[in-house]
Structure formats: structure tokens, C-alpha cells
Amino acid sequence: MSENIQSTLVEDRLFPPPAEFSAEAYIGDRKVLAELCARADADHTGFWGGLAKREISWDKPFSVVLDESRAPFFKWFTDGELNVSYNCIDRHLASRGTRPAILFEGEKGDRRTLTYRDLHTEVSRFANALKASGIVSGDRVVIYMPMIPEAVIAMQACARIGAIHSVVFGGFSAESLKDRIEDAGAKLVVTADGGNRGGKALPLKAAVDKALAGGCPSIQRVIVYNRCDLQPAMKEGRDVWWHELCATVPALCEPVAVGAEHPLFLLYTSGSTGKPKGVQHSSGGYLLHAIMTMRWVFDLRDSDVFWCTADVGWVTGHTYVAYGPLACGATQVIYEGVPTVPDAGRFWANVQQLGVSIFYTAPTAIRALMKFGDEIPARYDLSRLRLLGTVGEPINPEAWMWYHTVIGKERCPIVDTWWQTETGGHMLAPVPGCIPLKPGSCTTALPGISADIVDEEGTPITTPDAGGYLVIKKPWPGMLRTIWGDDDRYVRTYWGKFNNRYYLAGDSARRDKDGYYWIMGRIDDVLNVSGHRLGTMEVESALVAHPRVAEAAVVGRPDPIKGEGIFAYVVLRGERPAGGVDVVLTKELREWVSEQIGPIAKPDDIRYADNLPKTRSGKIMRRLLRSVAAGQDITQDTSTLENPAILAQLKGEV
Ligand code: WT7
């Protein structure tokens, strides 16, 4: 990460938008964008209120744009009523019912096209299946699915009847699934027997069974989609097949109007403490943010084929797969598998064959594919591409240049989009028709988003390139509303630091002389592994839950592909293994963490020590551990160490 910052500090290349792109762009003139931003600055609620009237089909129009009476529990379009699924599907039927909404490609090469009319039928049917299962407005439904159209159908079906979905990433373990089901108090789980990933059928229903065997008393029903013919055991009275249930329910389901503030979904994300937070999003404000950023940042046109490669288990797969593209009536690609099956050309093959024009992925994927060389993408016709995007972590300039030249053939702007699970949609990102790009910078704030960098006291930092806290100074429609069941934690985590004045993003950033933002990293104990957030405490809790582990400290270490890798220091109960190495135990602990959280959380490396380096007040010296993990020289003061010999142990010296 710090290497990244060093290299971005000297990055001064500027890539103005290609003239052909600007000529056709949604916003192709910097003056127009500046006016939009100025209008939003001058009249924040008027600006967002106007867009909400224009872009959303309301069942009942709103009269209040923003209610700040219980700040920081902000409410947007409070007395308005809408249905998100209606806005994503029904309202397009007359004008584009036969247009493909989803071009699906399975990992094995199987294809399906769903038009908006098809989607309407499938979503309505599944909404009735949920109703027939006893789900009513406000109930929580957990979705644990592979990346297939049915995942989106299930989400849309929830929205159609006012149920609140909580999607759990299919890569999370049974244990993580159980925690999320219990925290949400979900009544129903939607899953599949399995999904195709990496050339294998990854079982999902088996993990659901394991989660439910260990608790989850609120669950009354499990609906199982048959994707891989794995023939899982079905529990009498609890489990039903998707296709059997859908065959028994009516095909029509009227969308139910809900209040604009009605929760659309919960999505669990890691924080600096052990327990993931259920980030709660709204219906009206969230949808508006999704729609506006599809236009401003992705410059979406009717002729586009949009592909966001994110799984629906992450927020990117919510805003830019399940909701944003559909709300705009777009055609989008959904791909089930990994980028390297059957070979590292799969993404580019999909782009060619499905005619993708807008492609949005993560820096970690770009770096991984870059490793395979330029010859692989050169085999494919990528000429339909006109816009590229990245999300999840800062992109290193080298990967940016590869993306720009080898994939975009120097024709396609790259939108580097900074946002978070909590923000609902893009916050800092270029408007590609008019903002010149700098590799590694997410450029500037979008209209109506008032970002700033402040110091410890909350005073704005105006000196170029001086780092500080990234904050958002005014509420915005797509913002999270609270943490499910924990209003205090919501206030403490995001608003406490600056006395309820600013939203604290948890990232540090700098702004250069041209006002461009450069994200520098997290300020809390949160890791960014392959563009996904993991709390160090979460991994530590998993480690100490193992009977042989007494204490653990986890830090991130720069990783050429993943951005950050996980490095764990472990103190065992009893003797430290000879030489600090124990291959068998290390393997066991890695598997253990994988079972507790998911494969994404597996430590890359584990080192054993007699104790952990602590300050006098008993705080683990994380910065020191980070230096050790990165193999850097120790510059910290180590004079307070109880047992200086452990430094050698931590470094792996015998
Ligand atoms: C954290 C949010 C938003 C969807 C993906 C991750 C980092 C995200 C960027 C970017 C630099 C980025 C931040 C942020 N991040 N996008 N373009 N440049 N850093 O969502 O799991 O909620 O993580 O990801 O650190 O706070 P998330």
C-alpha cells in the first residue's frame, strides 16, 4: 500500500477524454459539470429533489426532500412511496419489453437471455413463491446464491413485496452465514444446490444445512434452486425446490408501494471490531443514487451492453448489477464463474461474444490477468468496448496503463470509482466525458456529494498532497440509514469522530494541486484483500477460537495481486514450535479460518511467537508487526518491549 502511495505521488500523466467520447457523452463538457456541481452546492435539497422527481416513478409523490430532524438518521423523500422492482422492470415493459435485460453466461459456457418481459414473469412468480412461504413486507430474507440470474430475480422479488434481503456472498462459510442469518433474524433462505466456480461445483445448500444445524431458529423455510444437480438432502417441511414451488403459484404479482425510507436491503460488511455490521439501505434514495451514477459515471446509453463483474454478495453487485442497470433499462451481462476458466482469456472472450461496451471490474482482477501477458487479450476483438471502470482499492499506475493500452486500446476512458458499502453508490469518480484522468486517482466528487479532507479537529486541509481524513459533509440520498439493530454503533462508527457533523469514511486521502483525490488507505484496522473488506479483529477472533491458539494479531502485507495479503502472528497455548515453524499446524489454522469466515480470510502466512509486542498500556504494536510482515526495517521504538527477543521470533529468525 505505501509503495503504491509513493508511486502515485510522482504520477503526473494526464489523459483527457477522447474527443469522440466527449462528443456523444451524457456530460461532455466540463463547464456543464461544474454548473451541475455549483447548483447542487447552492441548493442541495432542490438539486436531489429535482432528480428524484424526474428519474423515479413514484406511486405517491414526496413533499419532503430531506428530513434532518433526527440527524444523523437522515431521511430522504420521506413521505413518497414507490416500488423498486416496478422501477427496475415494469416501467420498461411498454418501451422495451423485448429488450434483453440479462445476457447470462455460465462458467461451462451455457447461455440464457432474459428480456425485460421474461424478468417480469420470473420476478413476479418468485415474489409469489415468497408470499406463499409466509414472507410479508419487512421480513428479512437471506440470499446465498451463485452468480446466476436467479440471484437477481430473488433480490428483485423481495423488493417487489417489501421484504428486506440480505445477500451473503457464496464464498462465506457456514459459520459466517449463520451469524448473518441470526443478526438479521431472517425467516427464509434462498439458495442453490451449488454454483460453478473454478471448474468445480461449489456446494451451497450443504453450507446452509450446516449453518441451520448450529442455530438460526428464525428460519422457517429454505428455497433451493437446482443449478448443478448435486442432489442435496432436502429437509421435510423446511426445504422446497424453487421450480416446484414456482409451479404452484400465480404468475402475476403486483408490486407493493412502500415508503421511500423502507429498508431495501441489509448487507453485512467488516468493521474494525469482530462482528460484521448489517449496513441498512433505503428504497428511494438508494435507487436514485444508483440511477444517477449509471448516467454520470458509466455514461450509459441505450446502445450499451454493460458488464459489472462483481458478485451479488458485495455492494457492487447490488448497485451495479441487481438495481442500477435495470432501473435504467440497460442490457447487462451476468457471468457465473472465475476469470481463468477455461483460461485467462475468459473475460475478453465474454466481452467479444456478448458485445460488451462498458466493463467494470476490480484492480485485483486486472493485476491477475495482466500477469498472463498481452497475447491473451490480443486474441479477442475488444473493439465494442468504449468505457472501462475499476472499484475496490486504489489501482496502481502500472495496472492502469495495461488496462488502458492492452484492453482499452487507448480509446476508452477508465472510471476509477471510490465508494463503500455504506455510501450506496459512487462518490468520488470521474465523469468520463469531461474529466481528464490521472492513473491511480479517483478524481473528484460527483454532483451533490460534498467530500473533503480534514485534520484531527475536523478542519479542512487545503495544502495540496497533505493527507487527512476523507469525510462527506452533507447527507446524500444513497447513504446507509443505520446499522441493523445497532443505532449506537451507526452513530459511533460514522459520525462520532466529528461530533455528528461529518460522515467519516474510514479512509485517509490526499488532494493534489488540481483538486484530485488520491485514496491512501484505511485509518482503522480493516484490511483490503482483493478489494474486499476484512476486519483484522474478525480474523483474530477466528484464530483464537481454535483450541491451540492463545493470542493472535493479524496485519496486512502488500501483495502484488491481492493488494493486501493477511499475515498472522500467533501465540500458542503451551510451547512455541521449535524454530517458530509448524507446517502441519499452519495448514490446520488456515483451514480453520477458512471454515470460520471463508477462504478469502485465510492467512497467507502464520508466525509463532512466545508473546506479542505490546505497548505499556497493553495495545498490540500493529505498526511494528506491519513492518515485520512487509520485511521492512524496524523504525518504531522497541524499547518498551517486555521481551526484546520476540522481535527475532516475529521476523522468523531463529
Ligand atoms: C473501501 C470500501 C465500493 C465497492 C467495493 C468495496 C476501498 C473502494 C476504491 C477506489 C481506492 C477504494 C476504500 C473503501 N475502495 N473503492 N476506487 N480507490 N480505494 O466496498 O467493501 O465497502 O470497501 O474500499 O478503502 O473505504 P467495501
XYZ file of C-alpha atoms and ligand atoms in Angstrom:
681
model
C 0.000 0.000 0.000
C 2.690 2.506 0.991
C 4.650 1.652 -2.142
C 1.517 2.480 -4.013
C 1.339 5.905 -2.395
C 4.976 6.582 -3.212
C 4.464 5.774 -6.845
C 1.241 7.761 -7.116
C 2.952 10.818 -5.620
C 5.091 11.106 -8.720
C 2.281 10.234 -11.122
C 1.686 13.270 -13.317
C 0.364 11.800 -16.551
C -2.935 13.273 -17.680
C -5.386 11.548 -20.021
C -8.025 13.898 -21.399
C -11.278 12.323 -22.636
C -11.079 11.269 -26.289
C -12.953 13.814 -28.440
C -15.219 11.103 -29.954
C -16.226 10.041 -26.462
C -16.999 13.564 -25.257
C -18.988 14.372 -28.376
C -21.579 11.721 -27.519
C -21.301 11.760 -23.741
C -24.094 12.304 -21.228
C -21.971 15.170 -19.862
C -19.259 16.033 -22.367
C -18.339 19.497 -21.227
C -16.532 20.416 -18.045
C -18.487 23.655 -17.758
C -21.762 21.750 -17.721
C -20.473 19.511 -14.949
C -19.179 22.496 -12.973
C -22.595 24.149 -13.250
C -24.272 20.981 -12.035
C -21.937 20.822 -9.040
C -22.448 24.511 -8.308
C -26.220 24.125 -8.468
C -26.038 21.180 -6.057
C -23.794 23.194 -3.723
C -26.133 26.146 -3.704
C -29.324 24.134 -3.232
C -28.567 20.599 -2.057
C -32.157 19.509 -1.480
C -33.520 21.276 -4.551
C -30.907 19.511 -6.649
C -31.604 15.999 -5.364
C -35.348 16.609 -5.149
C -35.466 17.605 -8.810
C -33.597 14.468 -9.870
C -35.798 12.225 -7.720
C -38.941 13.627 -9.378
C -37.509 13.141 -12.834
C -35.815 9.741 -12.510
C -38.099 7.686 -10.257
C -41.668 6.567 -10.880
C -43.446 7.330 -7.623
C -46.695 5.725 -6.506
C -47.135 8.677 -4.225
C -45.075 11.816 -4.823
C -42.977 13.133 -1.958
C -43.314 16.605 -0.500
C -40.308 16.460 1.840
C -36.910 16.048 0.171
C -34.718 15.768 3.260
C -35.709 15.370 6.890
C -32.798 16.239 9.164
C -34.774 16.391 12.394
C -33.153 13.230 13.794
C -29.683 13.694 12.299
C -27.531 11.715 11.691
C -30.571 9.494 10.983
C -31.366 11.333 7.774
C -34.479 10.641 5.744
C -34.901 11.339 2.047
C -38.172 11.796 0.108
C -39.815 10.771 3.371
C -43.500 10.819 2.512
C -43.042 9.479 -1.024
C -43.997 5.912 -1.958
C -42.532 3.709 -4.640
C -41.680 0.162 -5.541
C -38.085 -0.506 -6.563
C -38.910 -3.596 -8.612
C -41.560 -1.636 -10.525
C -38.914 0.977 -11.280
C -36.441 -1.670 -12.443
C -38.792 -3.784 -14.542
C -42.451 -2.874 -15.066
C -41.903 0.667 -16.174
C -39.742 -0.522 -19.078
C -42.227 -3.078 -20.405
C -44.067 -0.766 -22.779
C -40.959 0.744 -24.355
C -38.507 -2.174 -24.204
C -40.266 -5.326 -23.090
C -38.436 -7.442 -25.663
C -35.055 -5.937 -24.967
C -32.568 -8.268 -23.235
C -32.190 -7.283 -19.597
C -29.729 -10.060 -18.778
C -27.288 -11.894 -21.021
C -26.233 -14.774 -18.833
C -23.150 -16.883 -19.371
C -22.492 -19.894 -17.154
C -18.948 -20.933 -16.381
C -19.416 -24.040 -18.517
C -20.494 -21.910 -21.463
C -24.266 -22.316 -21.168
C -26.151 -19.152 -22.155
C -29.550 -17.647 -21.433
C -31.119 -14.362 -22.397
C -33.814 -12.811 -20.240
C -35.764 -9.931 -21.732
C -37.436 -7.369 -19.519
C -40.677 -9.265 -20.082
C -39.050 -12.546 -19.039
C -37.645 -10.872 -15.968
C -41.085 -9.535 -15.137
C -42.529 -13.037 -15.253
C -39.736 -14.658 -13.253
C -39.631 -11.973 -10.584
C -43.420 -11.956 -10.206
C -43.512 -15.714 -9.846
C -40.774 -15.796 -7.295
C -42.378 -12.931 -5.374
C -45.487 -15.107 -5.152
C -43.337 -18.016 -4.030
C -42.025 -15.856 -1.197
C -45.560 -14.815 -0.275
C -46.683 -18.435 -0.332
C -43.831 -19.120 2.089
C -45.236 -16.643 4.569
C -42.998 -13.681 3.747
C -44.567 -10.279 4.281
C -43.295 -6.718 3.948
C -40.424 -6.029 6.355
C -39.403 -9.688 6.785
C -35.737 -10.490 6.215
C -34.758 -12.962 3.518
C -31.194 -14.237 3.273
C -29.940 -14.968 -0.240
C -26.948 -17.331 -0.553
C -26.625 -17.966 -4.248
C -24.174 -18.443 -7.085
C -23.850 -15.669 -9.643
C -26.823 -16.665 -11.806
C -29.911 -14.670 -12.890
C -31.926 -16.258 -10.065
C -29.832 -14.326 -7.539
C -31.030 -11.069 -9.078
C -34.543 -12.462 -9.504
C -34.672 -13.284 -5.792
C -33.475 -9.798 -4.843
C -35.986 -8.122 -7.143
C -38.747 -10.391 -5.855
C -38.028 -9.267 -2.300
C -38.163 -5.645 -3.410
C -41.463 -6.331 -5.152
C -43.208 -7.289 -1.907
C -41.266 -5.080 0.507
C -39.209 -7.900 2.019
C -35.669 -6.915 3.071
C -32.963 -9.022 1.502
C -29.578 -9.752 2.951
C -27.306 -11.355 0.397
C -24.453 -13.390 1.833
C -21.517 -13.942 -0.520
C -21.367 -17.600 -1.627
C -17.689 -17.677 -0.652
C -18.505 -17.113 3.012
C -18.551 -20.133 5.288
C -21.493 -21.775 7.073
C -20.358 -20.067 10.263
C -20.467 -16.584 8.691
C -23.803 -17.381 7.112
C -25.213 -18.404 10.481
C -24.050 -15.173 12.157
C -25.691 -13.088 9.444
C -28.947 -15.035 9.483
C -29.153 -14.674 13.243
C -28.275 -10.996 13.352
C -30.907 -10.218 10.716
C -33.497 -12.545 12.268
C -34.256 -13.883 8.785
C -37.285 -16.089 8.176
C -36.188 -17.640 4.924
C -33.053 -18.580 2.991
C -32.861 -18.686 -0.786
C -30.003 -20.825 -2.025
C -28.941 -23.251 -4.758
C -27.565 -26.755 -4.578
C -24.318 -25.246 -5.796
C -22.660 -22.981 -8.341
C -19.973 -23.474 -10.975
C -16.733 -21.822 -9.950
C -13.209 -22.595 -10.998
C -14.214 -25.739 -12.861
C -15.924 -27.252 -9.833
C -19.450 -27.330 -8.468
C -19.186 -25.355 -5.252
C -21.809 -26.651 -2.813
C -24.035 -24.041 -1.203
C -27.021 -25.938 0.182
C -24.641 -28.054 2.281
C -23.340 -24.878 3.941
C -26.906 -23.731 4.613
C -27.658 -27.063 6.290
C -24.583 -26.690 8.448
C -25.488 -23.116 9.398
C -29.054 -24.074 10.303
C -27.929 -27.119 12.268
C -25.960 -24.781 14.515
C -28.761 -22.327 15.298
C -30.864 -19.875 13.253
C -34.218 -20.620 14.968
C -35.911 -17.827 12.989
C -35.639 -19.741 9.700
C -38.889 -21.342 8.601
C -38.105 -22.233 5.014
C -35.247 -22.820 2.594
C -35.870 -22.440 -1.126
C -33.330 -24.306 -3.249
C -32.603 -23.623 -6.904
C -31.255 -26.579 -8.831
C -28.185 -25.389 -10.677
C -25.682 -28.262 -10.614
C -27.729 -31.419 -9.985
C -25.870 -32.046 -6.758
C -28.990 -33.640 -5.254
C -28.625 -32.310 -1.728
C -30.702 -33.784 1.078
C -33.986 -31.877 1.450
C -35.363 -31.490 4.938
C -39.040 -32.359 5.142
C -41.248 -29.413 5.981
C -38.429 -26.883 5.678
C -36.756 -27.216 2.262
C -38.507 -26.752 -1.072
C -37.260 -26.711 -4.639
C -37.500 -23.364 -6.411
C -39.027 -24.915 -9.558
C -41.602 -26.959 -7.656
C -42.742 -24.035 -5.539
C -42.902 -21.673 -8.530
C -45.026 -24.165 -10.455
C -47.754 -23.877 -7.825
C -48.065 -20.082 -7.598
C -49.743 -17.491 -9.829
C -47.629 -15.733 -12.461
C -48.782 -12.225 -11.661
C -47.721 -10.250 -8.639
C -48.499 -6.571 -8.332
C -45.616 -4.540 -6.903
C -46.347 -3.182 -3.422
C -45.725 0.520 -2.842
C -43.531 1.167 0.188
C -42.312 4.348 1.848
C -39.130 5.833 0.376
C -37.313 5.045 3.612
C -38.471 1.415 3.744
C -35.306 -0.722 4.009
C -34.487 -2.292 0.653
C -31.665 -4.463 1.937
C -29.072 -5.195 4.572
C -25.550 -6.026 3.575
C -23.027 -7.171 6.136
C -19.577 -5.667 5.973
C -16.488 -5.831 8.136
C -15.552 -3.156 10.609
C -12.651 -2.785 12.946
C -14.291 -4.926 15.628
C -15.050 -8.630 15.409
C -18.709 -8.504 14.454
C -19.752 -7.594 10.892
C -22.211 -4.710 10.587
C -25.557 -5.019 8.819
C -25.491 -1.891 6.681
C -29.106 -0.854 6.073
C -30.102 0.844 2.826
C -33.282 2.649 1.828
C -35.550 2.295 -1.200
C -35.986 5.746 -2.759
C -32.679 7.443 -2.013
C -30.634 4.345 -2.811
C -32.361 3.840 -6.137
C -31.814 7.463 -7.128
C -28.097 7.253 -6.358
C -27.833 4.053 -8.422
C -29.581 5.648 -11.394
C -27.653 8.922 -11.360
C -24.260 7.237 -11.174
C -25.198 4.881 -14.040
C -25.601 8.047 -16.111
C -22.898 10.344 -14.725
C -20.107 7.804 -14.279
C -20.973 4.967 -16.670
C -22.381 7.369 -19.257
C -24.973 4.698 -20.027
C -26.662 4.799 -23.440
C -29.370 2.667 -24.999
C -26.875 1.012 -27.319
C -24.632 -0.169 -24.481
C -24.029 -3.665 -23.174
C -22.965 -3.215 -19.570
C -20.900 -5.707 -17.594
C -20.018 -5.316 -13.939
C -18.114 -8.440 -12.904
C -18.908 -8.157 -9.177
C -20.753 -10.909 -7.339
C -24.144 -10.004 -5.865
C -22.588 -10.834 -2.481
C -20.894 -7.420 -2.499
C -22.412 -3.969 -2.683
C -21.073 -3.523 -6.218
C -23.234 -6.457 -7.264
C -26.235 -4.753 -5.676
C -25.947 -1.254 -7.074
C -24.366 -2.077 -10.445
C -25.917 -5.489 -11.193
C -29.209 -6.005 -9.370
C -30.510 -2.422 -9.371
C -28.699 0.333 -11.309
C -28.581 -1.219 -14.801
C -32.174 -2.489 -14.569
C -33.532 0.812 -13.249
C -32.033 2.402 -16.370
C -33.442 -0.254 -18.719
C -29.971 -1.419 -19.751
C -28.783 -4.716 -21.184
C -26.228 -6.315 -18.911
C -24.027 -9.387 -18.743
C -24.026 -11.729 -15.773
C -21.227 -14.289 -15.643
C -21.227 -17.155 -13.195
C -17.599 -18.158 -12.933
C -13.998 -17.137 -12.441
C -11.892 -15.201 -14.993
C -9.463 -18.060 -15.566
C -11.757 -20.870 -16.744
C -11.119 -22.394 -19.228
C -8.190 -19.954 -19.462
C -7.174 -16.399 -18.608
C -8.943 -15.109 -21.723
C -12.453 -15.762 -20.409
C -13.320 -12.140 -19.590
C -12.145 -10.995 -23.009
C -13.972 -13.838 -24.746
C -17.168 -12.776 -22.971
C -16.583 -9.146 -23.933
C -16.236 -10.127 -27.590
C -19.042 -12.651 -27.766
C -21.608 -10.668 -25.821
C -20.605 -7.314 -27.314
C -19.758 -5.608 -24.044
C -19.263 -1.848 -24.336
C -18.883 -0.880 -20.655
C -16.712 -3.111 -18.481
C -16.350 -2.640 -14.709
C -14.052 -4.770 -12.573
C -11.573 -4.718 -9.676
C -7.857 -3.839 -9.767
C -7.032 -7.256 -8.298
C -8.615 -8.954 -11.329
C -6.748 -6.636 -13.693
C -3.438 -7.400 -11.998
C -4.118 -11.127 -12.029
C -4.954 -11.121 -15.752
C -2.098 -8.782 -16.621
C 0.257 -11.448 -15.301
C -0.732 -13.749 -18.184
C 0.609 -11.280 -20.736
C -0.703 -9.236 -23.641
C -1.088 -12.116 -26.106
C -4.229 -13.445 -24.474
C -6.374 -10.290 -24.799
C -4.861 -9.760 -28.264
C -6.742 -12.875 -29.442
C -10.088 -11.179 -28.953
C -11.984 -8.405 -30.652
C -12.444 -5.810 -27.930
C -13.497 -3.034 -30.272
C -17.013 -2.705 -28.836
C -15.573 -1.508 -25.530
C -15.920 2.222 -25.017
C -15.598 2.663 -21.265
C -13.701 0.804 -18.538
C -14.036 1.037 -14.780
C -12.425 -0.057 -11.529
C -13.540 -0.314 -7.918
C -12.465 -1.661 -4.558
C -8.978 -0.339 -3.954
C -6.526 2.120 -5.438
C -5.267 0.923 -8.806
C -1.527 1.013 -9.233
C -0.438 3.055 -12.270
C 1.173 0.032 -13.917
C -2.100 -1.923 -13.932
C -3.945 1.233 -15.014
C -1.655 1.618 -18.050
C -2.109 -2.026 -19.007
C -5.892 -1.715 -18.765
C -5.735 1.490 -20.779
C -3.484 0.259 -23.584
C -3.991 -3.504 -23.855
C -7.730 -3.662 -23.078
C -8.951 -0.152 -23.905
C -6.568 0.331 -26.884
C -6.122 3.892 -25.645
C -9.667 4.688 -26.768
C -11.614 4.065 -23.560
C -11.676 6.323 -20.531
C -11.226 4.485 -17.213
C -13.522 5.437 -14.364
C -11.818 4.771 -11.027
C -14.764 4.817 -8.647
C -14.320 5.379 -4.923
C -17.269 4.375 -2.759
C -18.221 1.973 0.015
C -20.904 -0.469 1.087
C -22.184 2.383 3.239
C -22.339 5.040 0.523
C -24.678 3.018 -1.708
C -23.071 4.187 -4.939
C -20.133 6.081 -6.451
C -18.987 9.173 -4.557
C -15.603 10.186 -5.957
C -15.322 9.263 -9.611
C -14.650 10.872 -12.961
C -17.440 11.932 -15.278
C -15.697 10.343 -18.255
C -16.806 12.725 -20.993
C -15.200 15.734 -19.384
C -12.723 14.898 -16.604
C -9.088 14.257 -17.614
C -7.796 11.145 -15.873
C -4.731 10.543 -13.755
C -3.750 6.881 -13.273
C -4.396 5.958 -9.630
C -6.727 8.827 -8.769
C -10.492 8.569 -8.415
C -10.515 12.255 -9.464
C -13.261 14.434 -7.970
C -16.587 14.316 -6.144
C -19.785 13.785 -8.106
C -22.514 16.457 -8.203
C -24.353 16.666 -4.890
C -21.577 14.856 -2.998
C -19.702 17.192 -0.695
C -16.427 15.487 0.070
C -13.483 16.985 1.880
C -10.238 16.122 3.641
C -9.946 17.262 7.227
C -7.461 17.074 10.071
C -7.893 15.615 13.540
C -10.043 18.576 14.624
C -12.247 18.452 11.537
C -10.645 21.490 9.927
C -10.386 21.203 6.139
C -6.884 20.618 4.831
C -6.151 22.883 1.898
C -2.435 22.225 1.424
C -2.019 20.090 -1.702
C -0.995 16.474 -1.112
C -1.273 16.697 2.673
C -3.086 13.598 3.884
C -6.077 13.594 6.200
C -9.444 12.051 6.919
C -11.810 11.668 3.996
C -15.250 12.938 5.056
C -18.610 13.707 3.476
C -20.089 16.923 4.795
C -23.722 16.701 3.708
C -26.100 13.750 3.694
C -26.753 12.177 0.285
C -29.692 10.051 -0.890
C -27.825 6.734 -1.239
C -26.229 6.799 2.205
C -26.764 3.986 4.697
C -29.556 4.684 7.172
C -28.232 2.760 10.143
C -26.619 -0.481 11.216
C -29.288 -3.116 11.602
C -30.270 -3.381 15.245
C -27.481 -1.095 16.412
C -28.199 2.625 16.028
C -25.465 3.447 18.538
C -22.820 1.704 16.506
C -24.005 3.620 13.430
C -23.541 6.935 15.201
C -20.250 5.942 16.831
C -18.657 4.486 13.712
C -19.555 7.079 11.137
C -20.459 10.293 12.955
C -18.827 10.192 16.396
C -15.365 11.354 15.430
C -16.506 14.785 14.228
C -19.457 15.333 16.562
C -22.193 14.349 14.125
C -21.058 16.999 11.653
C -19.380 14.828 9.032
C -19.642 11.287 7.773
C -16.312 9.570 8.418
C -15.443 7.221 5.567
C -12.608 5.477 7.404
C -10.151 6.158 4.584
C -7.247 8.553 4.537
C -6.727 10.533 1.374
C -4.867 13.459 -0.105
C -5.910 16.043 -2.668
C -3.397 17.253 -5.225
C -2.900 20.739 -6.620
C -5.636 20.152 -9.212
C -8.119 19.066 -6.556
C -7.906 15.357 -7.473
C -8.401 12.841 -4.682
C -5.930 10.018 -4.043
C -7.051 7.356 -1.564
C -4.191 6.365 0.723
C -5.670 3.523 2.765
C -7.775 2.745 5.792
C -7.431 4.575 9.080
C -8.843 1.680 11.094
C -7.892 -1.956 11.479
C -9.533 -3.001 8.281
C -7.758 -4.984 5.568
C -8.475 -4.708 1.877
C -7.955 -8.162 0.412
C -8.720 -8.341 -3.316
C -10.920 -5.271 -2.989
C -12.927 -6.734 -0.119
C -13.012 -5.535 3.408
C -11.986 -7.759 6.282
C -11.549 -6.676 9.878
C -8.256 -7.679 11.469
C -10.280 -8.410 14.621
C -12.562 -10.714 12.689
C -9.643 -12.893 11.615
C -8.096 -12.669 15.081
C -11.340 -13.828 16.720
C -11.460 -16.773 14.351
C -7.874 -17.712 15.199
C -8.287 -17.524 18.966
C -11.403 -19.669 18.710
C -9.070 -22.549 17.819
C -8.257 -24.635 20.914
C -4.500 -24.366 20.437
C -4.353 -20.588 19.986
C -3.915 -18.320 22.992
C -3.449 -14.979 21.250
C -3.323 -13.695 17.713
C -2.569 -10.479 15.893
C -3.356 -10.003 12.235
C -1.959 -7.359 9.906
C -1.956 -6.681 6.190
C 1.094 -7.027 3.996
C 1.429 -5.608 0.463
C 0.583 -8.281 -2.101
C 1.229 -7.870 -5.826
C -2.128 -9.371 -6.873
C -4.487 -9.115 -3.917
C -3.437 -5.617 -2.872
C -3.153 -6.783 0.686
C -2.380 -10.244 1.988
C -3.062 -11.491 5.514
C -0.214 -12.054 7.927
C -0.939 -13.610 11.321
C 1.175 -13.730 14.457
C 0.086 -16.429 16.796
C 0.886 -17.291 20.400
C 0.026 -20.897 21.183
C -1.193 -22.427 24.396
C 1.867 -24.261 25.636
C 5.163 -24.484 23.829
C 6.116 -22.437 20.795
C 7.044 -24.831 17.980
C 10.752 -25.315 17.502
C 12.183 -22.576 15.301
C 8.739 -20.908 15.196
C 7.618 -23.144 12.337
C 4.908 -25.786 12.346
C 3.787 -26.652 8.857
C 1.029 -29.004 9.939
C -0.490 -26.609 12.432
C -0.227 -23.718 9.974
C -2.193 -25.695 7.422
C -4.775 -26.557 10.054
C -5.136 -22.945 11.197
C -5.533 -21.675 7.647
C -8.279 -24.219 7.043
C -9.838 -23.282 10.356
C -10.071 -19.579 9.452
C -11.465 -20.541 6.077
C -14.202 -22.517 7.808
C -14.935 -19.770 10.307
C -15.130 -16.907 7.814
C -14.437 -18.059 4.260
C -11.458 -18.772 2.004
C -10.932 -15.041 1.441
C -9.816 -14.664 5.075
C -7.149 -17.403 5.040
C -3.862 -16.042 6.383
C -1.108 -16.207 3.768
C 1.481 -16.658 6.440
C 1.499 -17.516 10.125
C 4.360 -16.934 12.515
C 4.556 -18.267 16.050
C 5.986 -16.291 18.936
C 6.168 -16.583 22.733
C 4.184 -13.376 23.061
C 3.087 -10.376 21.015
C 4.775 -6.995 21.030
C 2.687 -4.693 23.192
C 2.885 -1.136 24.419
C 2.929 -0.426 28.140
C -0.833 0.016 28.037
C -1.184 -3.438 26.535
C -2.013 -2.439 22.952
C -0.555 -4.630 20.259
C 2.054 -2.708 18.286
C 0.466 -3.205 14.910
C 2.651 -0.813 13.059
C 5.650 -2.793 14.170
C 4.003 -6.032 13.065
C 3.187 -4.496 9.702
C 6.831 -3.563 9.189
C 7.883 -7.081 10.107
C 5.297 -8.602 7.754
C 6.441 -6.401 4.899
C 10.068 -7.260 5.616
C 10.891 -3.600 6.224
C 13.410 -2.175 8.657
C 12.015 -1.515 12.100
C 11.858 2.217 12.681
C 9.490 2.100 15.651
C 10.675 2.475 19.212
C 11.042 -1.050 20.563
C 12.477 -0.086 23.928
C 9.168 -0.762 25.677
C 9.075 -4.375 24.580
C 8.763 -6.714 27.508
C 10.749 -9.369 25.740
C 13.011 -7.970 23.014
C 13.889 -11.480 21.896
C 10.440 -11.888 20.390
C 11.352 -9.422 17.651
C 13.699 -12.021 16.262
C 10.954 -14.639 16.627
C 8.451 -12.479 14.763
C 10.911 -11.842 11.983
C 11.323 -15.576 11.639
C 14.950 -15.527 12.713
C 15.837 -18.450 14.924
C -13.446 0.504 0.858
C -14.889 0.125 0.789
C -17.431 0.007 -3.040
C -17.418 -1.338 -3.515
C -16.210 -2.155 -3.256
C -15.651 -2.157 -1.869
C -11.747 0.949 -0.699
C -13.162 1.251 -2.762
C -11.839 2.389 -4.044
C -11.151 3.128 -5.056
C -9.362 3.362 -3.566
C -11.184 2.170 -2.822
C -11.788 2.040 0.344
C -13.217 1.984 0.854
N -12.042 1.448 -2.045
N -13.057 1.803 -3.970
N -11.683 3.363 -6.263
N -9.912 3.601 -4.758
N -9.955 2.656 -2.578
O -16.628 -1.874 -0.919
O -16.082 -3.464 0.925
O -17.439 -1.386 1.332
O -14.982 -1.262 0.868
O -12.762 0.018 -0.307
O -10.877 1.746 1.359
O -13.383 2.535 2.135
P -16.346 -2.042 0.598
